[in-house]
CSV table of C-alpha atoms in Angstrom, one decimal:
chain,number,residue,atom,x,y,z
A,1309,UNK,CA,-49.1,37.4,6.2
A,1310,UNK,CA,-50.5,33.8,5.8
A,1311,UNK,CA,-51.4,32.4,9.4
A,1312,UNK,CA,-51.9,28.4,9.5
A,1313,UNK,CA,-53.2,26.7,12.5
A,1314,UNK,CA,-52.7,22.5,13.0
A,1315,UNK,CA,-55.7,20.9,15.2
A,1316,UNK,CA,-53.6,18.1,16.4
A,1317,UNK,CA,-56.8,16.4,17.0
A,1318,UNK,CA,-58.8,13.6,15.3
A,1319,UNK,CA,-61.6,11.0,16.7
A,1320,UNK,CA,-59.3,8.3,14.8
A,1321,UNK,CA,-56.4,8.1,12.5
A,1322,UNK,CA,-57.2,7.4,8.7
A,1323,UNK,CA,-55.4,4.4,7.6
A,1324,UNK,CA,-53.6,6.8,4.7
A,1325,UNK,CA,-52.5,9.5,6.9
A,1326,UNK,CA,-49.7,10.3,8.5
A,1327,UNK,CA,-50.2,13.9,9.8
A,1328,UNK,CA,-50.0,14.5,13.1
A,1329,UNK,CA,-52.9,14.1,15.3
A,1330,UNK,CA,-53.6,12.5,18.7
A,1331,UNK,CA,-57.2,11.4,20.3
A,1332,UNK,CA,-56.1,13.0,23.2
A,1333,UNK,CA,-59.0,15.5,24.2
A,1334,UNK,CA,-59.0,16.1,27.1
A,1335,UNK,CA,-55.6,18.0,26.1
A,1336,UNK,CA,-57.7,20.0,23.7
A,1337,UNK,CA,-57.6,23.7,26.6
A,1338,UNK,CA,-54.3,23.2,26.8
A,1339,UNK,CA,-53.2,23.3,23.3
A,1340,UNK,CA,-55.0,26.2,23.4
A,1341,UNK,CA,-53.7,27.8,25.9
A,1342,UNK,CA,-50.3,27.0,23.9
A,1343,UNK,CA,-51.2,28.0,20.4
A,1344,UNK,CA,-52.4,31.5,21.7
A,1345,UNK,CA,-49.3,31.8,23.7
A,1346,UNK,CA,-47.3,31.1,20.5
A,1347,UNK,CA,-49.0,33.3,18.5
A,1348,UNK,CA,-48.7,36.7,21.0
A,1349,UNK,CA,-44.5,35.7,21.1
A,1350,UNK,CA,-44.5,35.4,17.4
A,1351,UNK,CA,-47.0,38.3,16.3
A,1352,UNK,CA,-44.7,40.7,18.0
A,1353,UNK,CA,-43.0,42.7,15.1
A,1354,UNK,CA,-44.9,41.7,12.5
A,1355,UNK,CA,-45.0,44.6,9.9
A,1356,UNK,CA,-48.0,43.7,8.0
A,1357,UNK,CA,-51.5,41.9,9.2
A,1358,UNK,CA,-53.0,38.4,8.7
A,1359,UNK,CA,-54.8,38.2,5.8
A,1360,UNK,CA,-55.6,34.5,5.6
A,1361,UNK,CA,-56.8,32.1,8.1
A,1362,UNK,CA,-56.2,28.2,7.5
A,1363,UNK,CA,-57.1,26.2,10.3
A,1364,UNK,CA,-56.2,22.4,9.2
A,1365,UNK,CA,-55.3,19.3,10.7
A,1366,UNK,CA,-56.4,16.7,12.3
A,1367,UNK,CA,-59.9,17.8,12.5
A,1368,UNK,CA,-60.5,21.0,13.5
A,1369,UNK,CA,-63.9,20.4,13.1
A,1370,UNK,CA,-63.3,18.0,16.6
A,1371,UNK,CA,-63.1,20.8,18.6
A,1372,UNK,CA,-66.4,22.3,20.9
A,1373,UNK,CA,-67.4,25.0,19.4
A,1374,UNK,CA,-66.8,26.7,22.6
A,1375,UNK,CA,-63.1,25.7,22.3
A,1376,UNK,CA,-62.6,27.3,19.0
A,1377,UNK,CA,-64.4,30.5,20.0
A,1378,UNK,CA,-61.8,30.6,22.5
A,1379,UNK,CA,-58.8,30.0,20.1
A,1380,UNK,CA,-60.4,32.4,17.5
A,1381,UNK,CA,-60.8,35.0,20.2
A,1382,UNK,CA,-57.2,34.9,21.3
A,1383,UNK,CA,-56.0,35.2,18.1
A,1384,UNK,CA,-57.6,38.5,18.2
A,1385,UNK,CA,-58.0,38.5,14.4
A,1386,UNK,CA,-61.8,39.7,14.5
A,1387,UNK,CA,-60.7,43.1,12.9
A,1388,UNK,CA,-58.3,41.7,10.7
A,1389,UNK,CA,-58.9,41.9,7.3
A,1390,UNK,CA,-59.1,39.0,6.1
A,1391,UNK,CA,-58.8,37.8,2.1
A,1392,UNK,CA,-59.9,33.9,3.4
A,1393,UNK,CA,-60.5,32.1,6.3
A,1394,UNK,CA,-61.0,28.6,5.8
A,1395,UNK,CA,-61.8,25.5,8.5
A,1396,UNK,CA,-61.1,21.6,7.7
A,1397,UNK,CA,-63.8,19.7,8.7
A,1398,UNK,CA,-65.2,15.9,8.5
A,1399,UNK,CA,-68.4,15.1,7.9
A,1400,UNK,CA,-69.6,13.3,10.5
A,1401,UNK,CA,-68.8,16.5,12.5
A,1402,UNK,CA,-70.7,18.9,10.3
A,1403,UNK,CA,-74.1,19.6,11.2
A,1404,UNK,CA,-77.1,22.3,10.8
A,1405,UNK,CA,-76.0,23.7,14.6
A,1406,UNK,CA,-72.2,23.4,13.6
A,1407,UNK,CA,-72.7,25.4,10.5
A,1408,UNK,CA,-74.8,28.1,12.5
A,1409,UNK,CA,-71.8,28.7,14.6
A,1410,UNK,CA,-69.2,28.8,12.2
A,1411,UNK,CA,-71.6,31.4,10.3
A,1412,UNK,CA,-72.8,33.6,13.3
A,1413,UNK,CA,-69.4,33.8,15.5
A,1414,UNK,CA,-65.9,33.0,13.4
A,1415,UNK,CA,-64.9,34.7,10.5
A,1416,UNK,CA,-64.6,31.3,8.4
A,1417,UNK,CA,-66.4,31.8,4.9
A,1418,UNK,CA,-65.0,28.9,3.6
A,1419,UNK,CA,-64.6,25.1,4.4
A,1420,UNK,CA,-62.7,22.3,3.2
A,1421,UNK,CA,-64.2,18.9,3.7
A,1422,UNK,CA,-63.0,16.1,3.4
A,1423,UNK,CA,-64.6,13.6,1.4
A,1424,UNK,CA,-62.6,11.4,0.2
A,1425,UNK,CA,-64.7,8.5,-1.7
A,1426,UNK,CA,-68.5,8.4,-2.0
A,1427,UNK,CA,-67.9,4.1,-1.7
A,1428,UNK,CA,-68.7,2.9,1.1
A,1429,UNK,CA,-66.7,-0.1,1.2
A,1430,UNK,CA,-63.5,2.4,0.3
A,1431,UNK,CA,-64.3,4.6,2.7
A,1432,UNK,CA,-64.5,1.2,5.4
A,1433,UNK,CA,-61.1,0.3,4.1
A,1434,UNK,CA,-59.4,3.5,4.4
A,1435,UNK,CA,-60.8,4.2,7.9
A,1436,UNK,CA,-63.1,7.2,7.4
A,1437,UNK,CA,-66.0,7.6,10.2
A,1438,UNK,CA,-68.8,8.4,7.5
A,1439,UNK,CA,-70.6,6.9,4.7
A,1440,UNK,CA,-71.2,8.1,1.6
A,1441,UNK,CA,-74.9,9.3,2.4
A,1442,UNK,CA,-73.6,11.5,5.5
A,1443,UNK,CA,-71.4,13.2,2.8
A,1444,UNK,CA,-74.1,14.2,0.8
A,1445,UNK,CA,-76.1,15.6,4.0
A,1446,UNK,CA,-73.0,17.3,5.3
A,1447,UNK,CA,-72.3,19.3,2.2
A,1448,UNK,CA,-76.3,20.2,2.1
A,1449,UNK,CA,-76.1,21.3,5.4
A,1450,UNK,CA,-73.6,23.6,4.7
A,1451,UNK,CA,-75.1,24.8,1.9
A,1452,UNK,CA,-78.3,25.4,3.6
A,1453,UNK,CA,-76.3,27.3,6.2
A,1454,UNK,CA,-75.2,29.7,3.7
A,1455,UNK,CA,-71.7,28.8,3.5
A,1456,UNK,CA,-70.8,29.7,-0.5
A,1457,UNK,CA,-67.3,28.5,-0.8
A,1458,UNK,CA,-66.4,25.1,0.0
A,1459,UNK,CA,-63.6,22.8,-1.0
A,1460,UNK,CA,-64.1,18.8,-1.0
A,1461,UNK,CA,-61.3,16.1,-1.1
A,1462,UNK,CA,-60.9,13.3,-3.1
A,1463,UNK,CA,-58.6,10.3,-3.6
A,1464,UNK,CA,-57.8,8.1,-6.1
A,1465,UNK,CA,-55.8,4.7,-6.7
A,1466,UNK,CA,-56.8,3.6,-3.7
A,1467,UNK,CA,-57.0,-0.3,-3.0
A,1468,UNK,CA,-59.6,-2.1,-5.1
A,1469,UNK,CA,-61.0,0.9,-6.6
A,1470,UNK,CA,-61.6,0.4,-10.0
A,1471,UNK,CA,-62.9,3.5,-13.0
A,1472,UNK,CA,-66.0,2.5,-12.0
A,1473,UNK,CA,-66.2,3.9,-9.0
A,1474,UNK,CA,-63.9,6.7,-9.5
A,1475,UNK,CA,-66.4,8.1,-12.1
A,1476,UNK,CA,-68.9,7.5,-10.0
A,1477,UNK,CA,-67.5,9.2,-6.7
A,1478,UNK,CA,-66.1,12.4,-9.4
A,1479,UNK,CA,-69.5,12.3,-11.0
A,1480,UNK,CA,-71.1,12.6,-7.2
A,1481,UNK,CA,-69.3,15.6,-6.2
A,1482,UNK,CA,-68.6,17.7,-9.6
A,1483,UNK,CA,-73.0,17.4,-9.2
A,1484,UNK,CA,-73.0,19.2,-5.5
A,1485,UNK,CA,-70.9,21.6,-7.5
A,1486,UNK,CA,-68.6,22.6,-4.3
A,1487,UNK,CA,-66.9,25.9,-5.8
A,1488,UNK,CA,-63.4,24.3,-5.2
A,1489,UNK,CA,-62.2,20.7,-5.6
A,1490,UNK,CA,-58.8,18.7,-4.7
A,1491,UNK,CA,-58.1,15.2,-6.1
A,1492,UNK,CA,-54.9,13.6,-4.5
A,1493,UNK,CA,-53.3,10.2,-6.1
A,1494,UNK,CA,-53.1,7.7,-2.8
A,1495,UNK,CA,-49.9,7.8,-1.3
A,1496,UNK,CA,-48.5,5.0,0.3
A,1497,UNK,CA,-46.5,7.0,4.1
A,1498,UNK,CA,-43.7,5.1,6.4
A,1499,UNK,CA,-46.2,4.0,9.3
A,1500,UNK,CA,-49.5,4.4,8.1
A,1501,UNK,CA,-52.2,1.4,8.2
A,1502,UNK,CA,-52.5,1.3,4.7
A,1503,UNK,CA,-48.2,1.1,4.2
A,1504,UNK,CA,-48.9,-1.9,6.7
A,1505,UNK,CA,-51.4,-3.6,5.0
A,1506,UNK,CA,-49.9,-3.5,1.2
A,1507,UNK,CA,-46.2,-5.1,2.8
A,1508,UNK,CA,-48.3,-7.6,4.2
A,1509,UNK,CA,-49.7,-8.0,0.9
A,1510,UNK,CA,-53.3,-7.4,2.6
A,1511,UNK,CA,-54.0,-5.2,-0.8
A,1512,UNK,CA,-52.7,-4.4,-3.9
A,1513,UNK,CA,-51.3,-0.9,-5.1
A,1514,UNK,CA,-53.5,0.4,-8.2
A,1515,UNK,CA,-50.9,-0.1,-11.1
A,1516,UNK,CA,-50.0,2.8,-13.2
A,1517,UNK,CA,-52.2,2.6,-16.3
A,1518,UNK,CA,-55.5,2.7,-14.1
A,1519,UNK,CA,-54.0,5.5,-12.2
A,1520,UNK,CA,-53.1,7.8,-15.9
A,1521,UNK,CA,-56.6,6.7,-16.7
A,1522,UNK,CA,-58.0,7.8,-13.3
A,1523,UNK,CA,-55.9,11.2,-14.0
A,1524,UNK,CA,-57.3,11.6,-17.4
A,1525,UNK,CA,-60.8,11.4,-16.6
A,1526,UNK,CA,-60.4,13.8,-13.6
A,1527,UNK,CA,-59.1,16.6,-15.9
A,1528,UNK,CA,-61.9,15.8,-18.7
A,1529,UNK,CA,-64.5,15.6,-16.1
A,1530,UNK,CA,-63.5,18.8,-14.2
A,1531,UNK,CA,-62.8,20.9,-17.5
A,1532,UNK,CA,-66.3,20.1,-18.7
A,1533,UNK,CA,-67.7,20.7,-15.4
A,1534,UNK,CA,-66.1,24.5,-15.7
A,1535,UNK,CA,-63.3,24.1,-13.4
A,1536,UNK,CA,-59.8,25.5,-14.1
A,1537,UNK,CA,-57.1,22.7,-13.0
A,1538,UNK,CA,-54.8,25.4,-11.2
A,1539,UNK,CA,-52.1,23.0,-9.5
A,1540,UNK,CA,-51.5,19.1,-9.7
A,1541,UNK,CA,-54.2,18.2,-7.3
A,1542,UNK,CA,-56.5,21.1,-7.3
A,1543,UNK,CA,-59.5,23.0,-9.1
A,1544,UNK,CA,-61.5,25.8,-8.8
A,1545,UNK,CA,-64.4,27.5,-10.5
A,1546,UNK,CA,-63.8,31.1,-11.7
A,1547,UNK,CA,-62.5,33.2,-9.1
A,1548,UNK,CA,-62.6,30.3,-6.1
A,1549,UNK,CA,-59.3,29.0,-6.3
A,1550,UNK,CA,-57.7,29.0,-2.9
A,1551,UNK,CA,-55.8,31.8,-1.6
A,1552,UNK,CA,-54.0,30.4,1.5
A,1553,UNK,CA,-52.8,27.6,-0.1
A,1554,UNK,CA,-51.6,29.1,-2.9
A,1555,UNK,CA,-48.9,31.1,-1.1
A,1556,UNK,CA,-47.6,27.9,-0.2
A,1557,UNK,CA,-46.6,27.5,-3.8
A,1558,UNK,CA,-46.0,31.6,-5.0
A,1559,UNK,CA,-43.2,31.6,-1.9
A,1560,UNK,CA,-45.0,33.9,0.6
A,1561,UNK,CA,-44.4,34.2,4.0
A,1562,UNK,CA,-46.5,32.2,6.7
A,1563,UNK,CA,-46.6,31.4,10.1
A,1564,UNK,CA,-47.4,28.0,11.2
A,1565,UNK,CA,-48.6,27.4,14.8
A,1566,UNK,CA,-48.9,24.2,16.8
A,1567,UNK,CA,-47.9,20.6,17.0
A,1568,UNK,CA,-46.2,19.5,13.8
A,1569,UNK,CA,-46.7,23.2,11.9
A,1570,UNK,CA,-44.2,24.6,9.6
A,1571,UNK,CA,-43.4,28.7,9.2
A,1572,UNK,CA,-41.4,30.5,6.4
A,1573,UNK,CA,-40.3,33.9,6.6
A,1574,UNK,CA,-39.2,34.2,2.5
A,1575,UNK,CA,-35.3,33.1,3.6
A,1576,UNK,CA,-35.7,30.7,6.5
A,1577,UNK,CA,-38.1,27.6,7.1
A,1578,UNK,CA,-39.0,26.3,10.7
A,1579,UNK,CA,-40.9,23.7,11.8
A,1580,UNK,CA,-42.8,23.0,15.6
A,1581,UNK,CA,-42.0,19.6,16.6
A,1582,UNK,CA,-44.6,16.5,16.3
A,1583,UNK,CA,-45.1,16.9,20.4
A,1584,UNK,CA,-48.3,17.8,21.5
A,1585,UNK,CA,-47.1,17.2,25.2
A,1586,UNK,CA,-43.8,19.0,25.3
A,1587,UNK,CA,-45.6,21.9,22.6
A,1588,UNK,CA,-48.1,22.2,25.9
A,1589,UNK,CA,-45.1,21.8,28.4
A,1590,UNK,CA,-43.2,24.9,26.9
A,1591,UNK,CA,-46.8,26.8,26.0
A,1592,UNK,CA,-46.0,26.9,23.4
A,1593,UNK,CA,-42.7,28.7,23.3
A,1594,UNK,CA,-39.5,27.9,22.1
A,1595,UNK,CA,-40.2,24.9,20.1
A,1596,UNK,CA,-39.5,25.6,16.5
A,1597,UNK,CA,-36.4,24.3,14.9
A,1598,UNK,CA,-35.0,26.1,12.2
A,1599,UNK,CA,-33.8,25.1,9.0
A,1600,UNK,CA,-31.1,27.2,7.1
A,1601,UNK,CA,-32.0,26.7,3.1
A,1602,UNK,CA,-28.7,26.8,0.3
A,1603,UNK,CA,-29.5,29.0,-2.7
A,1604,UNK,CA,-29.8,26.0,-4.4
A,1605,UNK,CA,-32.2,24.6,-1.7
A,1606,UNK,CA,-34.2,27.9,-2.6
A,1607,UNK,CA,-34.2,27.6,-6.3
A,1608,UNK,CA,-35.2,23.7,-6.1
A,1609,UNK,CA,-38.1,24.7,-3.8
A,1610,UNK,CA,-39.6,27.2,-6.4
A,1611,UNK,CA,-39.3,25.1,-8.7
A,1612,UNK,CA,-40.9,21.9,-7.6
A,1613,UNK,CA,-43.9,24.5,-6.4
A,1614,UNK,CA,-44.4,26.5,-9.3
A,1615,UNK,CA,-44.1,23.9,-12.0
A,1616,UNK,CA,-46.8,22.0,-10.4
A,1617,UNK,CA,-49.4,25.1,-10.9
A,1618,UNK,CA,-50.6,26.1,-14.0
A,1619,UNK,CA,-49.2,29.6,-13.9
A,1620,UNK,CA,-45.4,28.1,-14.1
A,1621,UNK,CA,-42.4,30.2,-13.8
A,1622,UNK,CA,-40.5,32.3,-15.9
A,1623,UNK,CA,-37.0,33.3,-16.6
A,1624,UNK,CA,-37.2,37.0,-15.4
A,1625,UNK,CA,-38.2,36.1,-12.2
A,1626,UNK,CA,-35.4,33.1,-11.9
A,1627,UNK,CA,-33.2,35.4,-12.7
A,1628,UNK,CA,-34.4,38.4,-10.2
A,1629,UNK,CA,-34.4,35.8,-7.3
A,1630,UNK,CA,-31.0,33.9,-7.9
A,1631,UNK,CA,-29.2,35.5,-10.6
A,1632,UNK,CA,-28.2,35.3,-14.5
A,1633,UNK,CA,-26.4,32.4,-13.9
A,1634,UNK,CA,-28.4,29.8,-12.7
A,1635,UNK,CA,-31.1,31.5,-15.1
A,1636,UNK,CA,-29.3,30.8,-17.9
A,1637,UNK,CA,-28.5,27.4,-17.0
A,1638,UNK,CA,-32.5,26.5,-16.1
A,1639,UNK,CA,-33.1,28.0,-19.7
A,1640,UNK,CA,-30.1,25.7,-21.0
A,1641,UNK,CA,-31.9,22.5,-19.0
A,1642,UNK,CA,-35.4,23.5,-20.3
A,1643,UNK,CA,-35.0,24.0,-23.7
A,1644,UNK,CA,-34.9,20.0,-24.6
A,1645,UNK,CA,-37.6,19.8,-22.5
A,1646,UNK,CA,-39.4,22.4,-24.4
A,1647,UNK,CA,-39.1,20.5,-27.8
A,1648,UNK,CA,-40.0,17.6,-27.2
A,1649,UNK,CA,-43.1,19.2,-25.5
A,1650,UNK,CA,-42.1,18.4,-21.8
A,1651,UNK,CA,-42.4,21.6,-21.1
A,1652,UNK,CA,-44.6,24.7,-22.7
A,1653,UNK,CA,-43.6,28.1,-22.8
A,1654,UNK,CA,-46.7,30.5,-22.8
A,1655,UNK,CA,-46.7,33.9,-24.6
A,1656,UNK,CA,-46.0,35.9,-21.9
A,1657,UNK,CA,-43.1,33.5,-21.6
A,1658,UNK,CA,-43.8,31.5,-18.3
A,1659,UNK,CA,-43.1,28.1,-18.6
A,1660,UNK,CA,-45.3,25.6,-17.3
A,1661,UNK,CA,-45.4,21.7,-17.1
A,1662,UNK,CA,-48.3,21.0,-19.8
A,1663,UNK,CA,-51.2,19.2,-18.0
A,1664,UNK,CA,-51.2,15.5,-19.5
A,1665,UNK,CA,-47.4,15.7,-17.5
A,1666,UNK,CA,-48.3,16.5,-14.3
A,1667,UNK,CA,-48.9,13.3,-13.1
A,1668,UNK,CA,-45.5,12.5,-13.7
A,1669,UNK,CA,-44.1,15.9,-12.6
A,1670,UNK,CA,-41.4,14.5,-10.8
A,1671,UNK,CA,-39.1,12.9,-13.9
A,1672,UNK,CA,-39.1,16.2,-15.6
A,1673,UNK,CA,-38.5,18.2,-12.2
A,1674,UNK,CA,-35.2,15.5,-11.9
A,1675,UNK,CA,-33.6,17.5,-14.9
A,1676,UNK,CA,-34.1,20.4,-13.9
A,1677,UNK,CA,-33.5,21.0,-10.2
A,1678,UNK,CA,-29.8,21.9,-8.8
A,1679,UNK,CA,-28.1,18.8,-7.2
């Protein structure tokens, strides 16, 4: 069992983001006071243990360290065993005595950092709390700590950031040589800062041949570097890709708790309200809403997530989970695809959305998904 936790915490809001976080901490003991309640109401039953961790966010790395000891310890997952347990964390929260207590006292092994840009004026724009340079000492600092496994963001196509820079912030991070990197094209959310500023026409959206350009270089740069480009947005050296996150696309089950955190059980998906004062109200009990998923609501989901990794899907599988039918009309919908090289089918016949496509994963995911 995959076991996600949301910080619903952050020191400010990014101008991209529009995950769910608050700057409220003084309600910090009592979300977890919630989340722990939550998690004894919905652990009861469970038939097999927690083998990853994922705390994410907000910033979990904004909590005291004496905060998360006590959300770690009443999770009671000191003896679990664990496959991965990984922390989100911002580098302007990561230091030497930070690093010492995630070594000495939690069972994380792994941390995911976000980065973002090494430009200072992007990282101004885009409302990130560090600069470049703290970026550099941050990840140093937690290799210096001993911490052998960690994951940095980028993004690119944001506003006024040109290939210069792009190679330049790439070139910056592939040398640290984190063991695991994600690269996300900007994304324009309903009520962000950044959505704001480009209908006020404060900026301009990077057009689409800068952005394939972008794309191209960032699967050149990585291949050379030795990583495998394992899903859309994400590469890992040999052996490091992510094992949380990749259930999210393989369709195992995972429990999501807090503000804002979703939970699949392998039929139904639920969800925990964006409340972090009514989640504390109830204690966290009682507040996930549950969605009811069509068999074609299934198939559409495994589709969108497994075409988008480089392991793909095959037929025997489609056909296992949903029947001959819809198999044989998926093989019927693919097979244009497949010639005029849309789609690939590997020799141990999984079919797989060919790299150079991915960017534009969504066109060829149109003809195939049920509607």
């Amino acid at each position: 069992m995959k076991l996600y936790v949301h910080i619903p915490f952050c020191h400010s809001k990014c101008a991209y983001c529009d995950f769910y976080s608050t700057p409220r901490r003084e309600w910090m003991e009592a979300f977890v006071d919630a989340a722990v309640n939550e998690w004894n109401l919905r652990s009861e039953g469970l038939t097999e243990p927690v083998d990853t961790l994922y705390l994410g966010g907000g910033t979990p790395s904004s909590l005291p360290t004496a905060t998360l000891d006590r959300l770690l310890k009443g999770l009671r997952l000191d003896h679990a065993p664990l496959r991965e347990a990984t922390i989100e964390a911002n580098p302007e929260d990561v230091t030497p005595e930070w690093v010492s207590f995630i070594r000495e006292y939690t069972p994380f092994r792994r941390v995911s950092m976000g980065i973002q840009s090494f430009s200072d004026s992007e990282l101004s724009l885009i409302g990130r709390r560090h600069d470049s340079r703290r970026a550099v000492e941050a990840f140093r600092s937690l290799r210096e700590g001993g911490i052998d496994n960690i994951s940095c963001d980028l993004i690119y196509g944001l506003p006024g950031q040109d290939m210069e820079s792009w190679m330049r912030s790439l070139s910056t991070l592939i040398d640290l040589r984190p063991e695991h990197i994600s690269a996300y094209l900007l994304s324009y959310e309903q009520g962000t800062r950044l959505s704001a500023m480009l209908q006020r026409g404060k900026i301009t959206e990077a057009d689409e041949d800068l952005i394939e350009t972008m794309y191209g270089h960032l699967c050149k740069a990585t291949a050379s570097a030795g990583y495998r480009h394992y899903e859309i947005s994400n590469f890992a050296l040999p052996g490091r890709e992510a094992i949380h996150n990749s259930s999210y696309w393989d369709g195992s089950p995972y429990i999501g708790l807090g503000p804002g955190a979703h939970s699949w059980d392998g039929h139904t998906r639920s969800f925990n309200p964006s409340d972090l004062k009514n989640y504390i109200t109830l204690n966290g009990a009682d507040t996930g809403v549950r969605e009811e998923e069509s068999r074609d609501s299934l198939f559409n989901d495994m589709l969108i997530t497994r075409l988008r990794t480089a392991r793909g899907v095959n037929i025997q599988e489609i056909t296992e989970s949903f029947g001959k039918e819809i198999a044989d009309e998926f093989s019927s919908q693919a097979e244009p695809l497949i010639k005029t090289g849309m789609l690939n089918v590997s020799e141990t016949g999984f079919i797989t959305i060919p790299e150079n496509h991915w960017l534009t994963s969504n066109s060829i995911l149109l003809e195939l998904i049920r509607v």
